[in-house]
Amino acid sequence: MKTHVRLAASVLVLVGVTTACQQTTEGSVAMTTEPGPPLTSPSRPSSPSIPGLPDIGLPDIPLPTRNTDVPVVPAPPNALTMKCEEFNGLDEATQVAVIREILKQDGNPLGPNGEGIGQMLAQAACQFLPSATVNEVLLGKPPG
């Protein structure tokens, strides 16, 4: 008798679960195979937006540029071992010469704009690390 009750109860549960999961909604399928309007790319990259939030009109921030009108001068003899304290006192042309000399030793690991990146990096970091060498600041290792 208990077996019949259990069997009947499980059949009722099974029927209830299967009929509850068969709800259909009327409608049509979206046509995704038709081509849409042509895509146009903006003349300049637009800033990302979050749907539902208003556009607050962020200003365009120009990228920093390096002064390329700096005359080419020879690097000082101690360019590879120069401390940041001394580097901070140099004029811009000599600073660029020091950076160029350091990057030349290691094959310019900073990439195609290595001199500009190196100049910005060294000028910023040497303000806070006057006892470090410029070589350590640019390459992460002492001169060797």
Short mmCIF file of C-alpha atoms in Angstrom, two decimals:
data_model
loop_
_atom_site.label_atom_id
_atom_site.label_comp_id
_atom_site.label_asym_id
_atom_site.label_seq_id
_atom_site.Cartn_x
_atom_site.Cartn_y
_atom_site.Cartn_z
CA MET A 1 0.00 0.00 0.00
CA LYS A 2 2.82 2.44 0.87
CA THR A 3 4.46 1.67 -2.45
CA HIS A 4 1.30 2.60 -4.37
CA VAL A 5 0.98 5.90 -2.46
CA ARG A 6 4.63 6.76 -3.10
CA LEU A 7 4.30 5.91 -6.77
CA ALA A 8 1.15 7.99 -7.15
CA ALA A 9 2.72 10.94 -5.30
CA SER A 10 5.85 10.86 -7.46
CA VAL A 11 3.72 10.66 -10.65
CA LEU A 12 1.74 13.71 -9.50
CA VAL A 13 4.94 15.63 -8.74
CA LEU A 14 6.43 14.66 -12.11
CA VAL A 15 3.27 15.73 -13.98
CA GLY A 16 3.16 19.02 -12.06
CA VAL A 17 6.80 19.81 -12.81
CA THR A 18 6.59 19.00 -16.51
CA THR A 19 3.39 20.96 -17.12
CA ALA A 20 4.65 23.97 -15.18
CA CYS A 21 7.76 24.16 -17.37
CA GLN A 22 5.86 24.19 -20.66
CA GLN A 23 4.67 27.75 -20.72
CA THR A 24 4.90 29.37 -24.18
CA THR A 25 4.74 32.99 -25.13
CA GLU A 26 3.23 34.07 -28.43
CA GLY A 27 5.31 36.30 -30.67
CA SER A 28 7.63 36.32 -33.65
CA VAL A 29 11.28 35.52 -33.97
CA ALA A 30 13.63 38.43 -34.61
CA MET A 31 15.05 38.50 -38.12
CA THR A 32 18.79 38.53 -37.56
CA THR A 33 19.89 37.50 -41.05
CA GLU A 34 18.91 40.73 -42.79
CA PRO A 35 21.70 43.25 -43.22
CA GLY A 36 21.47 46.38 -41.15
CA PRO A 37 22.48 49.92 -41.98
CA PRO A 38 26.11 50.51 -42.98
CA LEU A 39 28.51 51.01 -40.12
CA THR A 40 30.28 54.33 -40.08
CA SER A 41 33.30 54.94 -37.96
CA PRO A 42 33.61 58.32 -36.28
CA SER A 43 36.47 60.53 -37.38
CA ARG A 44 37.95 60.29 -33.89
CA PRO A 45 37.38 57.73 -31.18
CA SER A 46 34.41 58.50 -29.02
CA SER A 47 34.48 58.06 -25.30
CA PRO A 48 32.62 55.03 -23.95
CA SER A 49 29.17 55.60 -22.59
CA ILE A 50 27.01 53.74 -20.14
CA PRO A 51 23.44 53.18 -21.32
CA GLY A 52 20.89 55.03 -19.23
CA LEU A 53 23.30 57.67 -17.94
CA PRO A 54 23.37 61.18 -19.38
CA ASP A 55 26.32 62.31 -21.48
CA ILE A 56 28.18 64.81 -19.32
CA GLY A 57 30.46 65.98 -22.12
CA LEU A 58 33.94 65.19 -20.88
CA PRO A 59 36.60 67.47 -22.37
CA ASP A 60 39.24 66.14 -24.74
CA ILE A 61 42.51 65.81 -22.88
CA PRO A 62 45.54 66.18 -25.15
CA LEU A 63 48.34 63.66 -24.85
CA PRO A 64 51.63 65.06 -23.59
CA THR A 65 54.14 65.75 -26.32
CA ARG A 66 57.89 65.97 -26.12
CA ASN A 67 59.73 69.02 -27.33
CA THR A 68 61.50 67.79 -30.46
CA ASP A 69 63.28 71.09 -31.04
CA VAL A 70 65.90 70.20 -28.44
CA PRO A 71 69.41 70.40 -29.92
CA VAL A 72 71.44 67.21 -30.03
CA VAL A 73 74.36 67.44 -27.62
CA PRO A 74 76.86 64.79 -26.52
CA ALA A 75 76.10 62.87 -23.33
CA PRO A 76 78.31 63.58 -20.32
CA PRO A 77 80.95 60.95 -19.56
CA ASN A 78 79.08 59.75 -16.45
CA ALA A 79 75.72 59.35 -18.26
CA LEU A 80 75.41 55.66 -17.39
CA THR A 81 76.11 56.16 -13.67
CA MET A 82 74.57 59.61 -13.17
CA LYS A 83 72.47 60.15 -10.04
CA CYS A 84 69.03 61.70 -10.31
CA GLU A 85 70.15 64.63 -8.18
CA GLU A 86 72.68 65.63 -10.87
CA PHE A 87 70.19 64.81 -13.67
CA ASN A 88 67.64 67.24 -12.20
CA GLY A 89 70.15 70.10 -12.55
CA LEU A 90 70.86 69.50 -16.25
CA ASP A 91 69.32 71.43 -19.13
CA GLU A 92 66.76 69.60 -21.30
CA ALA A 93 69.16 68.86 -24.18
CA THR A 94 71.68 67.20 -21.84
CA GLN A 95 68.91 65.26 -20.07
CA VAL A 96 67.78 63.87 -23.44
CA ALA A 97 71.40 62.99 -24.27
CA VAL A 98 71.72 61.06 -20.98
CA ILE A 99 68.47 59.19 -21.66
CA ARG A 100 69.54 58.42 -25.24
CA GLU A 101 72.87 57.04 -24.01
CA ILE A 102 71.21 54.83 -21.38
CA LEU A 103 68.62 53.46 -23.81
CA LYS A 104 71.34 52.82 -26.42
CA GLN A 105 73.12 50.43 -24.01
CA ASP A 106 70.10 48.16 -23.55
CA GLY A 107 68.57 48.30 -27.04
CA ASN A 108 65.81 50.80 -26.12
CA PRO A 109 63.40 48.59 -24.13
CA LEU A 110 60.88 51.47 -23.93
CA GLY A 111 59.79 51.07 -27.56
CA PRO A 112 59.73 53.38 -30.57
CA ASN A 113 58.99 56.49 -28.49
CA GLY A 114 61.56 55.50 -25.90
CA GLU A 115 63.30 58.86 -25.66
CA GLY A 116 60.08 60.75 -24.99
CA ILE A 117 58.79 58.14 -22.54
CA GLY A 118 62.19 57.96 -20.87
CA GLN A 119 62.38 61.75 -20.56
CA MET A 120 58.95 61.99 -18.90
CA LEU A 121 59.70 59.01 -16.65
CA ALA A 122 63.12 60.22 -15.57
CA GLN A 123 61.99 63.81 -14.97
CA ALA A 124 59.08 62.64 -12.81
CA ALA A 125 60.82 59.85 -10.87
CA CYS A 126 64.06 61.72 -10.27
CA GLN A 127 62.14 64.40 -8.36
CA PHE A 128 61.25 61.77 -5.74
CA LEU A 129 64.35 59.56 -5.92
CA PRO A 130 67.37 61.91 -5.99
CA SER A 131 69.79 59.23 -4.74
CA ALA A 132 68.84 56.69 -7.45
CA THR A 133 70.69 56.52 -10.74
CA VAL A 134 68.88 57.52 -13.93
CA ASN A 135 69.75 54.06 -15.25
CA GLU A 136 67.81 52.45 -12.36
CA VAL A 137 64.84 54.72 -12.96
CA LEU A 138 64.65 53.95 -16.69
CA LEU A 139 65.62 50.28 -16.80
CA GLY A 140 64.90 49.09 -13.27
CA LYS A 141 68.46 47.94 -12.69
CA PRO A 142 71.75 49.56 -11.70
CA PRO A 143 74.28 50.30 -14.45
CA GLY A 144 76.35 47.33 -15.38
#
